[in-house]
PDB file of C-alpha atoms in Angstrom:
ATOM      1  CA  GLY A  17     -40.185  28.405 -24.263  1.00  0.00           C
ATOM      2  CA  LEU A  18     -41.410  25.012 -23.148  1.00  0.00           C
ATOM      3  CA  GLN A  19     -39.700  23.305 -20.511  1.00  0.00           C
ATOM      4  CA  PHE A  20     -39.348  19.246 -21.088  1.00  0.00           C
ATOM      5  CA  ILE A  21     -39.685  16.886 -18.157  1.00  0.00           C
ATOM      6  CA  SER A  22     -37.725  13.943 -18.041  1.00  0.00           C
ATOM      7  CA  PRO A  23     -40.188  10.593 -17.814  1.00  0.00           C
ATOM      8  CA  VAL A  24     -39.717   8.999 -14.469  1.00  0.00           C
ATOM      9  CA  VAL A  25     -40.068   4.914 -14.588  1.00  0.00           C
ATOM     10  CA  GLY A  26     -42.740   3.418 -13.054  1.00  0.00           C
ATOM     11  CA  SER A  27     -44.713   7.179 -12.365  1.00  0.00           C
ATOM     12  CA  SER A  28     -48.285   7.252 -13.840  1.00  0.00           C
ATOM     13  CA  PHE A  29     -50.629   9.870 -15.279  1.00  0.00           C
ATOM     14  CA  LYS A  30     -53.791   9.921 -16.084  1.00  0.00           C
ATOM     15  CA  LEU A  31     -55.583  10.549 -19.601  1.00  0.00           C
ATOM     16  CA  GLY A  32     -59.122  11.141 -19.351  1.00  0.00           C
ATOM     17  CA  ASP A  33     -59.859   7.713 -17.600  1.00  0.00           C
ATOM     18  CA  ALA A  34     -56.985   5.812 -19.029  1.00  0.00           C
ATOM     19  CA  THR A  35     -54.236   5.525 -16.674  1.00  0.00           C
ATOM     20  CA  CYS A  36     -50.533   5.703 -18.468  1.00  0.00           C
ATOM     21  CA  THR A  37     -47.676   4.204 -16.852  1.00  0.00           C
ATOM     22  CA  ILE A  38     -43.920   5.071 -17.553  1.00  0.00           C
ATOM     23  CA  LEU A  39     -42.074   1.588 -18.119  1.00  0.00           C
ATOM     24  CA  GLY A  40     -39.061   2.758 -20.205  1.00  0.00           C
ATOM     25  CA  PRO A  41     -36.144   3.720 -20.831  1.00  0.00           C
ATOM     26  CA  ILE A  42     -34.934   1.865 -17.852  1.00  0.00           C
ATOM     27  CA  ASN A  43     -31.239   2.620 -18.818  1.00  0.00           C
ATOM     28  CA  SER A  44     -30.053   4.376 -21.439  1.00  0.00           C
ATOM     29  CA  SER A  45     -26.817   5.028 -24.142  1.00  0.00           C
ATOM     30  CA  GLU A  46     -25.464   8.143 -26.073  1.00  0.00           C
ATOM     31  CA  ALA A  47     -24.082   5.322 -28.451  1.00  0.00           C
ATOM     32  CA  GLU A  48     -27.168   3.863 -29.187  1.00  0.00           C
ATOM     33  CA  LEU A  49     -30.122   6.916 -29.227  1.00  0.00           C
ATOM     34  CA  ASN A  50     -33.062   4.508 -29.852  1.00  0.00           C
ATOM     35  CA  THR A  51     -32.532   3.010 -26.141  1.00  0.00           C
ATOM     36  CA  TYR A  52     -33.870   6.224 -25.401  1.00  0.00           C
ATOM     37  CA  SER A  53     -37.465   5.666 -26.712  1.00  0.00           C
ATOM     38  CA  ILE A  54     -40.224   6.145 -23.781  1.00  0.00           C
ATOM     39  CA  VAL A  55     -42.104   3.103 -23.412  1.00  0.00           C
ATOM     40  CA  LEU A  56     -45.541   3.637 -22.257  1.00  0.00           C
ATOM     41  CA  LYS A  57     -48.578   1.290 -20.975  1.00  0.00           C
ATOM     42  CA  VAL A  58     -51.833   3.005 -21.379  1.00  0.00           C
ATOM     43  CA  ALA A  59     -54.593   0.826 -19.694  1.00  0.00           C
ATOM     44  CA  PHE A  60     -58.542   1.710 -19.612  1.00  0.00           C
ATOM     45  CA  GLY A  61     -60.752  -0.609 -18.325  1.00  0.00           C
ATOM     46  CA  GLU A  62     -59.951  -4.360 -18.785  1.00  0.00           C
ATOM     47  CA  ASN A  63     -57.728  -3.166 -21.846  1.00  0.00           C
ATOM     48  CA  SER A  64     -54.054  -1.957 -22.226  1.00  0.00           C
ATOM     49  CA  PHE A  65     -51.824  -0.991 -25.167  1.00  0.00           C
ATOM     50  CA  LEU A  66     -48.060  -1.062 -25.164  1.00  0.00           C
ATOM     51  CA  PHE A  67     -46.047   2.016 -26.878  1.00  0.00           C
ATOM     52  CA  THR A  68     -42.659   0.871 -27.257  1.00  0.00           C
ATOM     53  CA  GLY A  69     -41.315   3.382 -30.138  1.00  0.00           C
ATOM     54  CA  ASP A  70     -37.905   2.215 -31.007  1.00  0.00           C
ATOM     55  CA  ALA A  71     -36.993   0.194 -28.022  1.00  0.00           C
ATOM     56  CA  GLU A  72     -34.429  -2.181 -28.533  1.00  0.00           C
ATOM     57  CA  HIS A  73     -33.322  -5.542 -26.985  1.00  0.00           C
ATOM     58  CA  SER A  74     -31.669  -3.630 -24.224  1.00  0.00           C
ATOM     59  CA  ASN A  75     -34.568  -2.069 -23.223  1.00  0.00           C
ATOM     60  CA  GLU A  76     -36.755  -5.162 -23.324  1.00  0.00           C
ATOM     61  CA  GLN A  77     -34.276  -7.114 -21.115  1.00  0.00           C
ATOM     62  CA  GLU A  78     -34.390  -4.319 -18.243  1.00  0.00           C
ATOM     63  CA  MET A  79     -37.861  -3.902 -18.498  1.00  0.00           C
ATOM     64  CA  LEU A  80     -38.246  -8.187 -18.384  1.00  0.00           C
ATOM     65  CA  VAL A  81     -35.851  -7.773 -15.031  1.00  0.00           C
ATOM     66  CA  SER A  82     -37.748  -5.070 -13.638  1.00  0.00           C
ATOM     67  CA  GLY A  83     -41.003  -7.060 -12.834  1.00  0.00           C
ATOM     68  CA  TYR A  84     -43.145  -4.782 -14.401  1.00  0.00           C
ATOM     69  CA  ASP A  85     -46.697  -5.963 -15.677  1.00  0.00           C
ATOM     70  CA  LEU A  86     -45.647  -5.764 -19.287  1.00  0.00           C
ATOM     71  CA  LEU A  87     -49.353  -7.796 -20.432  1.00  0.00           C
ATOM     72  CA  SER A  88     -51.254  -6.241 -22.932  1.00  0.00           C
ATOM     73  CA  ASP A  89     -53.641  -6.705 -25.387  1.00  0.00           C
ATOM     74  CA  VAL A  90     -52.005  -4.350 -27.991  1.00  0.00           C
ATOM     75  CA  LEU A  91     -48.602  -4.165 -28.780  1.00  0.00           C
ATOM     76  CA  LYS A  92     -47.262  -1.433 -31.083  1.00  0.00           C
ATOM     77  CA  VAL A  93     -44.243  -3.321 -32.011  1.00  0.00           C
ATOM     78  CA  SER A  94     -40.796  -1.388 -31.498  1.00  0.00           C
ATOM     79  CA  ASN A  95     -38.215  -0.012 -34.069  1.00  0.00           C
ATOM     80  CA  HIS A  96     -40.712  -0.778 -37.275  1.00  0.00           C
ATOM     81  CA  GLY A  97     -40.183  -4.600 -36.586  1.00  0.00           C
ATOM     82  CA  THR A  98     -36.540  -4.610 -37.041  1.00  0.00           C
ATOM     83  CA  ASN A  99     -34.158  -7.684 -35.869  1.00  0.00           C
ATOM     84  CA  SER A 100     -33.212  -5.173 -32.679  1.00  0.00           C
ATOM     85  CA  SER A 101     -36.368  -5.670 -30.656  1.00  0.00           C
ATOM     86  CA  THR A 102     -39.034  -7.590 -30.275  1.00  0.00           C
ATOM     87  CA  SER A 103     -37.274 -10.698 -29.086  1.00  0.00           C
ATOM     88  CA  LEU A 104     -39.502 -13.843 -28.086  1.00  0.00           C
ATOM     89  CA  GLU A 105     -39.179 -13.497 -24.429  1.00  0.00           C
ATOM     90  CA  PHE A 106     -40.463  -9.921 -24.369  1.00  0.00           C
ATOM     91  CA  LEU A 107     -43.449 -11.421 -26.945  1.00  0.00           C
ATOM     92  CA  ASN A 108     -44.126 -13.702 -24.445  1.00  0.00           C
ATOM     93  CA  ALA A 109     -44.418 -11.396 -21.668  1.00  0.00           C
ATOM     94  CA  VAL A 110     -46.829  -8.838 -23.220  1.00  0.00           C
ATOM     95  CA  ASN A 111     -48.894 -11.692 -24.623  1.00  0.00           C
ATOM     96  CA  PRO A 112     -50.859  -9.471 -26.995  1.00  0.00           C
ATOM     97  CA  SER A 113     -53.837 -10.285 -29.145  1.00  0.00           C
ATOM     98  CA  TYR A 114     -53.011  -7.411 -31.694  1.00  0.00           C
ATOM     99  CA  ALA A 115     -49.908  -6.402 -32.917  1.00  0.00           C
ATOM    100  CA  VAL A 116     -49.015  -3.125 -35.037  1.00  0.00           C
ATOM    101  CA  ILE A 117     -46.448  -2.352 -36.843  1.00  0.00           C
ATOM    102  CA  SER A 118     -45.360   0.848 -38.768  1.00  0.00           C
ATOM    103  CA  VAL A 119     -44.278  -0.101 -41.809  1.00  0.00           C
ATOM    104  CA  GLY A 120     -43.156   2.643 -45.081  1.00  0.00           C
ATOM    105  CA  LYS A 121     -44.613   1.749 -48.025  1.00  0.00           C
ATOM    106  CA  ASP A 122     -41.099   1.777 -50.064  1.00  0.00           C
ATOM    107  CA  LYS A 123     -40.369  -1.929 -48.182  1.00  0.00           C
ATOM    108  CA  ASN A 124     -39.916   0.453 -45.036  1.00  0.00           C
ATOM    109  CA  ASN A 125     -35.707   0.626 -45.873  1.00  0.00           C
ATOM    110  CA  GLY A 126     -35.373  -3.404 -45.515  1.00  0.00           C
ATOM    111  CA  LEU A 127     -36.300  -2.549 -41.965  1.00  0.00           C
ATOM    112  CA  LEU A 128     -39.142  -5.100 -41.495  1.00  0.00           C
ATOM    113  CA  ALA A 129     -37.543  -8.354 -40.393  1.00  0.00           C
ATOM    114  CA  GLN A 130     -39.054 -11.650 -41.673  1.00  0.00           C
ATOM    115  CA  GLU A 131     -37.617 -13.262 -38.511  1.00  0.00           C
ATOM    116  CA  THR A 132     -39.528 -10.536 -36.085  1.00  0.00           C
ATOM    117  CA  LEU A 133     -42.977 -11.243 -38.025  1.00  0.00           C
ATOM    118  CA  ASN A 134     -42.772 -15.119 -37.798  1.00  0.00           C
ATOM    119  CA  ARG A 135     -42.331 -14.736 -34.223  1.00  0.00           C
ATOM    120  CA  ILE A 136     -45.492 -12.757 -33.897  1.00  0.00           C
ATOM    121  CA  LEU A 137     -47.343 -14.842 -36.249  1.00  0.00           C
ATOM    122  CA  ASN A 138     -46.308 -17.877 -34.722  1.00  0.00           C
ATOM    123  CA  LYS A 139     -47.885 -17.084 -31.319  1.00  0.00           C
ATOM    124  CA  GLY A 140     -51.071 -16.530 -33.243  1.00  0.00           C
ATOM    125  CA  ILE A 141     -51.312 -12.639 -33.262  1.00  0.00           C
ATOM    126  CA  ASP A 142     -53.590 -10.394 -35.445  1.00  0.00           C
ATOM    127  CA  VAL A 143     -51.394  -8.091 -37.385  1.00  0.00           C
ATOM    128  CA  PHE A 144     -51.966  -4.792 -38.661  1.00  0.00           C
ATOM    129  CA  LYS A 145     -48.955  -3.115 -40.926  1.00  0.00           C
ATOM    130  CA  THR A 146     -49.534   0.403 -41.883  1.00  0.00           C
ATOM    131  CA  ASN A 147     -47.927  -0.235 -45.267  1.00  0.00           C
ATOM    132  CA  GLU A 148     -51.015  -2.183 -46.495  1.00  0.00           C
ATOM    133  CA  LYS A 149     -53.680  -1.018 -44.208  1.00  0.00           C
ATOM    134  CA  GLY A 150     -52.753   2.508 -43.603  1.00  0.00           C
ATOM    135  CA  THR A 151     -53.769   4.679 -40.295  1.00  0.00           C
ATOM    136  CA  ILE A 152     -54.632   2.144 -38.107  1.00  0.00           C
ATOM    137  CA  VAL A 153     -57.373   3.090 -35.736  1.00  0.00           C
ATOM    138  CA  ALA A 154     -58.161   0.919 -32.151  1.00  0.00           C
ATOM    139  CA  THR A 155     -60.787   1.587 -29.977  1.00  0.00           C
ATOM    140  CA  SER A 156     -61.779   0.358 -26.814  1.00  0.00           C
ATOM    141  CA  ASP A 157     -64.831   0.959 -24.702  1.00  0.00           C
ATOM    142  CA  GLY A 158     -62.644  -0.902 -21.597  1.00  0.00           C
ATOM    143  CA  SER A 159     -63.742  -4.068 -22.242  1.00  0.00           C
ATOM    144  CA  ARG A 160     -63.515  -4.596 -25.793  1.00  0.00           C
ATOM    145  CA  ILE A 161     -61.148  -3.231 -28.577  1.00  0.00           C
ATOM    146  CA  THR A 162     -62.088  -2.538 -32.190  1.00  0.00           C
ATOM    147  CA  PHE A 163     -59.751  -1.414 -35.138  1.00  0.00           C
ATOM    148  CA  ASN A 164     -61.022   0.304 -38.269  1.00  0.00           C
ATOM    149  CA  VAL A 165     -59.442  -1.895 -40.684  1.00  0.00           C
ATOM    150  CA  SER A 166     -59.306  -5.847 -40.536  1.00  0.00           C
ATOM    151  CA  PRO A 167     -55.872  -7.559 -39.905  1.00  0.00           C
ATOM    152  CA  THR A 168     -53.158  -8.152 -42.333  1.00  0.00           C
ATOM    153  CA  GLU A 169     -53.463 -11.471 -44.545  1.00  0.00           C
ATOM    154  CA  SER A 170     -50.786 -13.208 -42.827  1.00  0.00           C
ATOM    155  CA  PRO A 171     -48.270 -15.419 -45.278  1.00  0.00           C
ATOM    156  CA  VAL A 172     -47.930 -19.086 -43.948  1.00  0.00           C
ATOM    157  CA  VAL A 173     -44.923 -19.030 -41.750  1.00  0.00           C
ATOM    158  CA  ASP A 174     -42.581 -21.906 -42.760  1.00  0.00           C
ATOM    159  CA  PRO A 175     -43.380 -24.716 -40.645  1.00  0.00           C
ATOM    160  CA  GLU A 176     -39.482 -25.738 -40.112  1.00  0.00           C
ATOM    161  CA  ASP A 177     -39.169 -22.724 -38.333  1.00  0.00           C
ATOM    162  CA  TYR A 178     -39.573 -23.797 -34.768  1.00  0.00           C
ATOM    163  CA  ILE A 179     -38.771 -22.801 -31.408  1.00  0.00           C
ATOM    164  CA  VAL A 180     -35.001 -23.747 -30.477  1.00  0.00           C
ATOM    165  CA  TYR A 181     -33.065 -22.542 -27.459  1.00  0.00           C
ATOM    166  CA  LYS A 182     -29.291 -21.141 -26.730  1.00  0.00           C
ATOM    167  CA  THR A 183     -27.331 -20.183 -24.279  1.00  0.00           C
ATOM    168  CA  TYR A 184     -25.705 -16.499 -23.518  1.00  0.00           C
ATOM    169  CA  SER A 185     -22.114 -17.495 -24.497  1.00  0.00           C
ATOM    170  CA  GLY A 186     -22.863 -21.042 -26.338  1.00  0.00           C
ATOM    171  CA  ARG A 187     -21.869 -21.270 -30.187  1.00  0.00           C
ATOM    172  CA  PHE A 188     -24.884 -23.856 -30.854  1.00  0.00           C
ATOM    173  CA  TYR A 189     -28.561 -24.084 -30.637  1.00  0.00           C
ATOM    174  CA  HIS A 190     -30.439 -26.851 -28.707  1.00  0.00           C
ATOM    175  CA  LYS A 191     -34.098 -28.505 -29.049  1.00  0.00           C
ATOM    176  CA  ASN A 192     -35.576 -27.672 -25.510  1.00  0.00           C
ATOM    177  CA  ALA A 193     -34.683 -31.458 -24.307  1.00  0.00           C
ATOM    178  CA  CYS A 194     -31.109 -31.333 -25.127  1.00  0.00           C
ATOM    179  CA  ALA A 195     -28.798 -32.477 -22.045  1.00  0.00           C
ATOM    180  CA  ASP A 196     -26.137 -29.851 -22.755  1.00  0.00           C
ATOM    181  CA  LEU A 197     -28.803 -26.826 -22.502  1.00  0.00           C
ATOM    182  CA  GLY A 198     -28.697 -26.290 -18.939  1.00  0.00           C
ATOM    183  CA  SER A 199     -30.979 -23.851 -16.968  1.00  0.00           C
ATOM    184  CA  ASN A 200     -30.062 -20.551 -18.462  1.00  0.00           C
ATOM    185  CA  LYS A 201     -31.622 -21.062 -21.991  1.00  0.00           C
ATOM    186  CA  ILE A 202     -32.696 -18.660 -24.451  1.00  0.00           C
ATOM    187  CA  PRO A 203     -35.666 -18.900 -26.724  1.00  0.00           C
ATOM    188  CA  LEU A 204     -35.461 -18.136 -30.652  1.00  0.00           C
ATOM    189  CA  LEU A 205     -36.727 -19.330 -33.734  1.00  0.00           C
ATOM    190  CA  LYS A 206     -34.357 -21.695 -35.711  1.00  0.00           C
ATOM    191  CA  SER A 207     -34.215 -18.803 -38.494  1.00  0.00           C
ATOM    192  CA  GLU A 208     -32.786 -16.792 -35.995  1.00  0.00           C
ATOM    193  CA  ALA A 209     -30.494 -18.929 -34.631  1.00  0.00           C
ATOM    194  CA  LEU A 210     -28.875 -19.841 -38.334  1.00  0.00           C
ATOM    195  CA  GLY A 211     -28.891 -16.099 -38.991  1.00  0.00           C
ATOM    196  CA  GLN A 212     -26.934 -15.220 -36.134  1.00  0.00           C
ATOM    197  CA  GLY A 213     -24.484 -17.747 -36.781  1.00  0.00           C
ATOM    198  CA  LEU A 214     -25.182 -20.749 -34.224  1.00  0.00           C
TER     199      LEU A 214
END
């Protein structure tokens, strides 16, 4: 007999002394149920956490355009680290110190993409993966965040995998100084660009 309430983007509620703000979904599609994922920012004192569910690139773009404050200390990486989310632009806006990835022990059915992991590692973010650490608990006292486990031992990221740029309609990737690039450039890793056939 329970009733459910659809979240209103931009609304907030209290959870003890923490403030929870709904940041998504802004738009959703019945064809892509992951776009219905609720995105929740939890702020407590000076610390903040961003829980993204299985939100995808389209959700990230909507949140970036909305102008909401995405900056957070801890990011729960969306959709198990697949290629469908955690774009570099979104990662730059959140700018977390820590990333938590829910990863199945059985190679997570191939969901965790190396390109996504590389994007996170290249920003110097401490990564916690459940397939290696089990249950991960982050505790905040309002000024400091501690974890019940140490970060995952991060592999060396291929130094050849660096940031390049593409345009919305282009078929090539470019270095930042390229004269053909223009102002509407989209940053991505070279490995991503190659993976997209650029």
